[in-house]
């Protein structure tokens, strides 16, 4: 079903008495549509579970109700091209529909982080979706999406926020949520305070030959991002005739040049680029 809300039954061992709180987990689910056609696991819609530890353990689960989830759930089939999946088999004439389905769905299935009174569900190529931390119901959007500088709708994916955000704790105990948006060679780091307000923005151009960025790190003074050692060779013909998904076999190892490592000062000064 779409919802899960029940206690877990202890089958062995003992729950530590001092273990209290809630563990939130996100991940892809619903990878097979009503007609039995399987999607790639990474293209499944996000399903958030909350494991509450107290007098026993209870689990609550809800799908992240993105616009793509609502549409595909209504029609009971995959309708949008995924990173690794197509709505219809390339061996059938319906693959022409795949060619028209160029808009990748934000499945909000990669990570979940509690911030500013909400649970943020993140995905690699779009803005986060916000959930109520208690009920796991999907909100209309994150109240602080003004970092996008565009409306909180489908076009907001033009300012994606990587799924792997970071929580930075300073020496005085203040916390910041730190995210990275990558569009081509333009890297923008955003920092949000505990109320959710954007308090810092650092934008730089990095000389990476490949803009595919999955994760980053940070220290007290620097954001750190590495160039991914692959090159992108899209199957343009396959995309046009509906026989290939968004990524598929499009990435190959690159031996043309050594990888680069960029140290981007958090104060906005000039980045340091190292060759390795």
Coordinates of C-alpha atoms in Angstrom, one line a residue:
X1 CA 0.0 0.0 0.0
X2 CA 0.9 3.7 0.0
X3 CA 1.1 4.0 3.7
X4 CA 2.6 2.1 6.6
X5 CA 1.8 2.7 10.3
X6 CA 2.3 -0.1 12.7
X7 CA 4.4 -1.4 15.6
X8 CA 7.3 -3.7 14.9
X9 CA 7.3 -7.1 16.6
X10 CA 10.4 -8.0 18.6
X11 CA 11.6 -11.5 17.4
X12 CA 14.9 -11.7 19.2
X13 CA 17.3 -9.7 21.4
X14 CA 16.3 -6.7 23.5
X15 CA 15.8 -3.0 22.6
X16 CA 18.2 -0.8 24.6
X17 CA 16.3 1.1 27.3
X18 CA 18.2 4.3 26.6
X19 CA 17.5 4.3 22.9
X20 CA 15.0 7.1 22.2
X21 CA 14.1 9.2 19.2
X22 CA 13.3 8.8 15.6
X23 CA 15.3 7.4 12.7
X24 CA 14.3 8.7 9.3
X25 CA 15.1 6.6 6.2
X26 CA 14.5 7.4 2.5
X27 CA 14.8 5.2 -0.5
X28 CA 13.3 4.3 -3.9
X29 CA 10.1 2.2 -4.0
X30 CA 7.4 1.2 -6.4
X31 CA 9.6 0.2 -9.3
X32 CA 7.0 -1.9 -11.0
X33 CA 3.8 -0.4 -12.5
X34 CA 0.4 -2.0 -12.7
X35 CA 1.2 -3.7 -15.9
X36 CA 4.2 -5.5 -14.5
X37 CA 6.9 -3.5 -16.3
X38 CA 9.8 -3.0 -14.0
X39 CA 11.7 0.3 -13.7
X40 CA 15.3 0.5 -12.6
X41 CA 15.5 0.5 -8.8
X42 CA 17.1 4.0 -8.7
X43 CA 14.1 5.4 -10.6
X44 CA 11.6 4.3 -7.9
X45 CA 9.6 7.0 -6.1
X46 CA 10.9 8.1 -2.7
X47 CA 9.4 6.2 0.3
X48 CA 10.2 7.7 3.7
X49 CA 10.1 5.6 6.9
X50 CA 10.2 6.9 10.4
X51 CA 11.3 4.4 13.1
X52 CA 10.2 5.7 16.5
X53 CA 12.0 4.3 19.5
X54 CA 10.3 4.5 22.9
X55 CA 8.1 1.9 24.5
X56 CA 8.8 -0.5 21.7
X57 CA 9.4 0.5 18.1
X58 CA 6.8 1.9 15.7
X59 CA 7.3 2.5 12.0
X60 CA 5.4 4.9 9.8
X61 CA 6.0 5.1 6.0
X62 CA 4.7 7.4 3.3
X63 CA 5.5 8.0 -0.3
X64 CA 6.9 11.5 -1.2
X65 CA 3.9 12.8 -3.2
X66 CA 5.7 14.6 -6.0
X67 CA 3.8 15.7 -9.0
X68 CA 5.3 12.8 -10.9
X69 CA 4.2 10.3 -8.2
X70 CA 0.7 11.6 -8.3
X71 CA 0.5 11.3 -12.1
X72 CA 2.1 7.9 -12.4
X73 CA 0.1 6.6 -9.4
X74 CA -3.2 7.8 -11.0
X75 CA -2.4 6.1 -14.3
X76 CA -0.7 3.1 -12.6
X77 CA 2.2 3.0 -14.9
X78 CA 5.6 4.6 -15.5
X79 CA 5.1 7.6 -17.7
X80 CA 8.4 9.6 -17.4
X81 CA 11.8 8.8 -18.6
X82 CA 14.1 7.9 -15.7
X83 CA 17.9 7.9 -15.4
X84 CA 18.0 4.3 -16.2
X85 CA 14.5 3.4 -17.2
X86 CA 12.0 4.0 -20.0
X87 CA 8.2 4.0 -19.8
X88 CA 7.7 1.5 -22.7
X89 CA 9.9 -1.3 -24.0
X90 CA 12.2 -0.1 -26.9
X91 CA 11.1 -3.3 -28.8
X92 CA 7.6 -2.0 -29.3
X93 CA 6.1 0.8 -31.4
X94 CA 5.2 2.6 -28.2
X95 CA 8.9 3.5 -27.8
X96 CA 7.9 6.7 -29.7
X97 CA 6.2 7.8 -26.5
X98 CA 9.6 7.4 -24.8
X99 CA 11.1 9.9 -27.3
X100 CA 8.4 12.4 -26.2
X101 CA 9.0 11.8 -22.5
X102 CA 12.2 13.8 -22.2
X103 CA 11.3 15.4 -18.8
X104 CA 12.9 13.4 -16.1
X105 CA 10.9 13.0 -12.9
X106 CA 12.1 14.3 -9.5
X107 CA 11.6 11.1 -7.4
X108 CA 12.9 12.6 -4.2
X109 CA 14.3 9.2 -3.3
X110 CA 18.0 9.7 -2.4
X111 CA 18.3 11.2 1.1
X112 CA 16.3 12.8 3.9
X113 CA 17.4 15.4 6.4
X114 CA 15.5 17.1 9.2
X115 CA 15.8 20.9 8.9
X116 CA 13.9 24.0 9.9
X117 CA 10.9 22.1 11.1
X118 CA 10.6 19.9 8.0
X119 CA 12.0 16.7 6.5
X120 CA 13.7 17.5 3.2
X121 CA 13.7 14.7 0.7
X122 CA 16.4 15.2 -1.8
X123 CA 17.3 13.9 -5.3
X124 CA 20.3 14.6 -7.6
X125 CA 18.7 16.8 -10.2
X126 CA 16.0 18.9 -8.6
X127 CA 14.9 20.9 -5.6
X128 CA 14.1 19.2 -2.3
X129 CA 10.5 18.2 -1.3
X130 CA 9.3 19.0 2.2
X131 CA 7.5 16.6 4.5
X132 CA 5.8 17.1 7.9
X133 CA 8.2 15.5 10.4
X134 CA 5.3 14.0 12.4
X135 CA 2.9 12.7 9.8
X136 CA 5.3 12.4 6.8
X137 CA 2.7 14.1 4.7
X138 CA 4.2 16.0 1.7
X139 CA 3.9 19.8 2.0
X140 CA 3.3 22.0 -1.0
X141 CA 7.0 22.8 -1.0
X142 CA 9.9 23.9 1.2
X143 CA 9.1 27.4 2.5
X144 CA 12.7 28.5 1.9
X145 CA 13.0 27.5 -1.8
X146 CA 13.7 31.2 -2.6
X147 CA 17.3 30.1 -3.1
X148 CA 16.2 28.8 -6.5
X149 CA 15.3 32.3 -7.6
X150 CA 12.5 30.6 -9.6
X151 CA 9.1 29.4 -8.6
X152 CA 8.8 26.2 -6.7
X153 CA 7.5 24.2 -9.6
X154 CA 8.8 22.0 -12.4
X155 CA 11.2 24.6 -13.8
X156 CA 12.9 24.8 -10.5
X157 CA 15.0 21.8 -11.6
X158 CA 17.0 24.3 -13.5
X159 CA 18.5 25.0 -10.0
X160 CA 18.9 21.5 -8.6
X161 CA 20.3 20.9 -5.1
X162 CA 22.5 17.8 -4.8
X163 CA 20.9 15.0 -2.8
X164 CA 24.0 14.8 -0.5
X165 CA 23.6 18.0 1.6
X166 CA 25.8 18.5 4.7
X167 CA 25.1 19.8 8.2
X168 CA 28.0 21.9 9.4
X169 CA 28.3 22.5 13.2
X170 CA 30.5 25.4 14.1
X171 CA 32.6 25.7 17.3
X172 CA 29.9 27.7 19.0
X173 CA 27.3 25.0 18.3
X174 CA 25.5 26.8 15.5
X175 CA 24.4 24.5 12.6
X176 CA 24.0 25.2 8.9
X177 CA 22.6 23.1 6.1
X178 CA 25.0 23.3 3.2
X179 CA 24.0 22.3 -0.3
X180 CA 25.5 22.4 -3.8
X181 CA 23.8 23.2 -7.1
X182 CA 25.7 22.3 -10.3
X183 CA 24.6 23.6 -13.7
X184 CA 27.2 23.0 -16.3
X185 CA 30.5 24.5 -15.1
X186 CA 28.6 26.8 -12.7
X187 CA 28.9 25.6 -9.0
X188 CA 26.8 27.4 -6.4
X189 CA 27.1 26.5 -2.7
X190 CA 24.2 27.5 -0.4
X191 CA 24.1 27.7 3.4
X192 CA 20.9 27.8 5.4
X193 CA 20.5 28.6 9.0
X194 CA 18.4 26.7 11.6
X195 CA 15.3 28.7 10.6
X196 CA 15.8 27.7 7.0
X197 CA 16.8 31.1 5.8
X198 CA 19.6 31.3 3.2
X199 CA 22.6 33.0 4.9
X200 CA 25.4 32.4 2.4
X201 CA 25.8 31.9 -1.3
X202 CA 29.1 31.3 -3.1
X203 CA 29.1 30.9 -6.9
X204 CA 32.1 29.9 -8.9
X205 CA 33.0 28.6 -12.4
X206 CA 35.2 25.5 -12.2
X207 CA 37.3 24.2 -15.1
X208 CA 35.8 20.7 -14.9
X209 CA 35.4 18.9 -18.3
X210 CA 32.6 16.9 -16.8
X211 CA 29.9 18.6 -14.7
X212 CA 28.6 15.3 -13.2
X213 CA 28.9 15.9 -9.5
X214 CA 27.5 13.5 -7.0
X215 CA 28.8 14.7 -3.7
X216 CA 31.1 17.2 -2.0
X217 CA 32.8 17.8 1.3
X218 CA 33.7 20.8 3.4
X219 CA 36.0 22.1 6.1
X220 CA 35.8 25.2 8.3
X221 CA 37.2 27.3 5.5
X222 CA 36.6 25.4 2.2
X223 CA 34.1 23.5 0.1
X224 CA 35.8 20.6 -1.6
X225 CA 34.6 19.1 -4.8
X226 CA 36.3 16.6 -7.1
X227 CA 36.0 16.2 -10.9
X228 CA 34.4 12.9 -11.7
X229 CA 36.8 10.8 -13.8
X230 CA 34.3 9.9 -16.5
X231 CA 33.1 11.5 -19.7
X232 CA 29.6 11.7 -21.0
X233 CA 28.8 10.2 -24.4
X234 CA 25.1 10.5 -24.8
X235 CA 23.3 8.3 -27.3
X236 CA 21.5 11.1 -29.1
X237 CA 19.9 8.9 -31.7
X238 CA 18.7 6.5 -29.0
X239 CA 17.2 9.4 -27.1
X240 CA 15.4 10.7 -30.2
X241 CA 13.9 7.4 -31.1
X242 CA 13.0 6.4 -27.5
X243 CA 15.3 3.4 -27.3
X244 CA 17.6 4.7 -24.5
X245 CA 17.0 6.2 -21.1
X246 CA 18.5 9.4 -19.8
X247 CA 21.8 7.9 -18.8
X248 CA 22.0 4.2 -19.6
X249 CA 25.5 3.4 -21.0
X250 CA 26.4 7.0 -21.6
X251 CA 29.3 7.3 -19.1
X252 CA 32.7 5.8 -19.8
X253 CA 36.0 6.1 -17.9
X254 CA 38.1 9.1 -19.0
X255 CA 41.8 8.7 -19.5
X256 CA 42.3 11.9 -21.4
X257 CA 43.4 14.0 -18.5
X258 CA 44.1 13.8 -14.8
X259 CA 41.3 14.6 -12.4
X260 CA 40.9 17.9 -10.7
X261 CA 40.2 18.8 -7.1
X262 CA 38.8 22.2 -6.3
X263 CA 39.0 24.0 -2.9
X264 CA 36.4 26.7 -2.9
X265 CA 36.8 29.2 0.0
X266 CA 33.6 29.6 2.0
X267 CA 34.3 33.4 2.1
X268 CA 33.8 33.6 -1.6
X269 CA 37.4 34.3 -2.6
X270 CA 39.2 32.7 -5.6
X271 CA 39.1 28.9 -5.7
X272 CA 42.2 26.7 -5.6
X273 CA 42.3 24.0 -8.3
X274 CA 44.7 21.0 -7.9
X275 CA 45.6 18.4 -10.5
X276 CA 45.9 14.8 -9.3

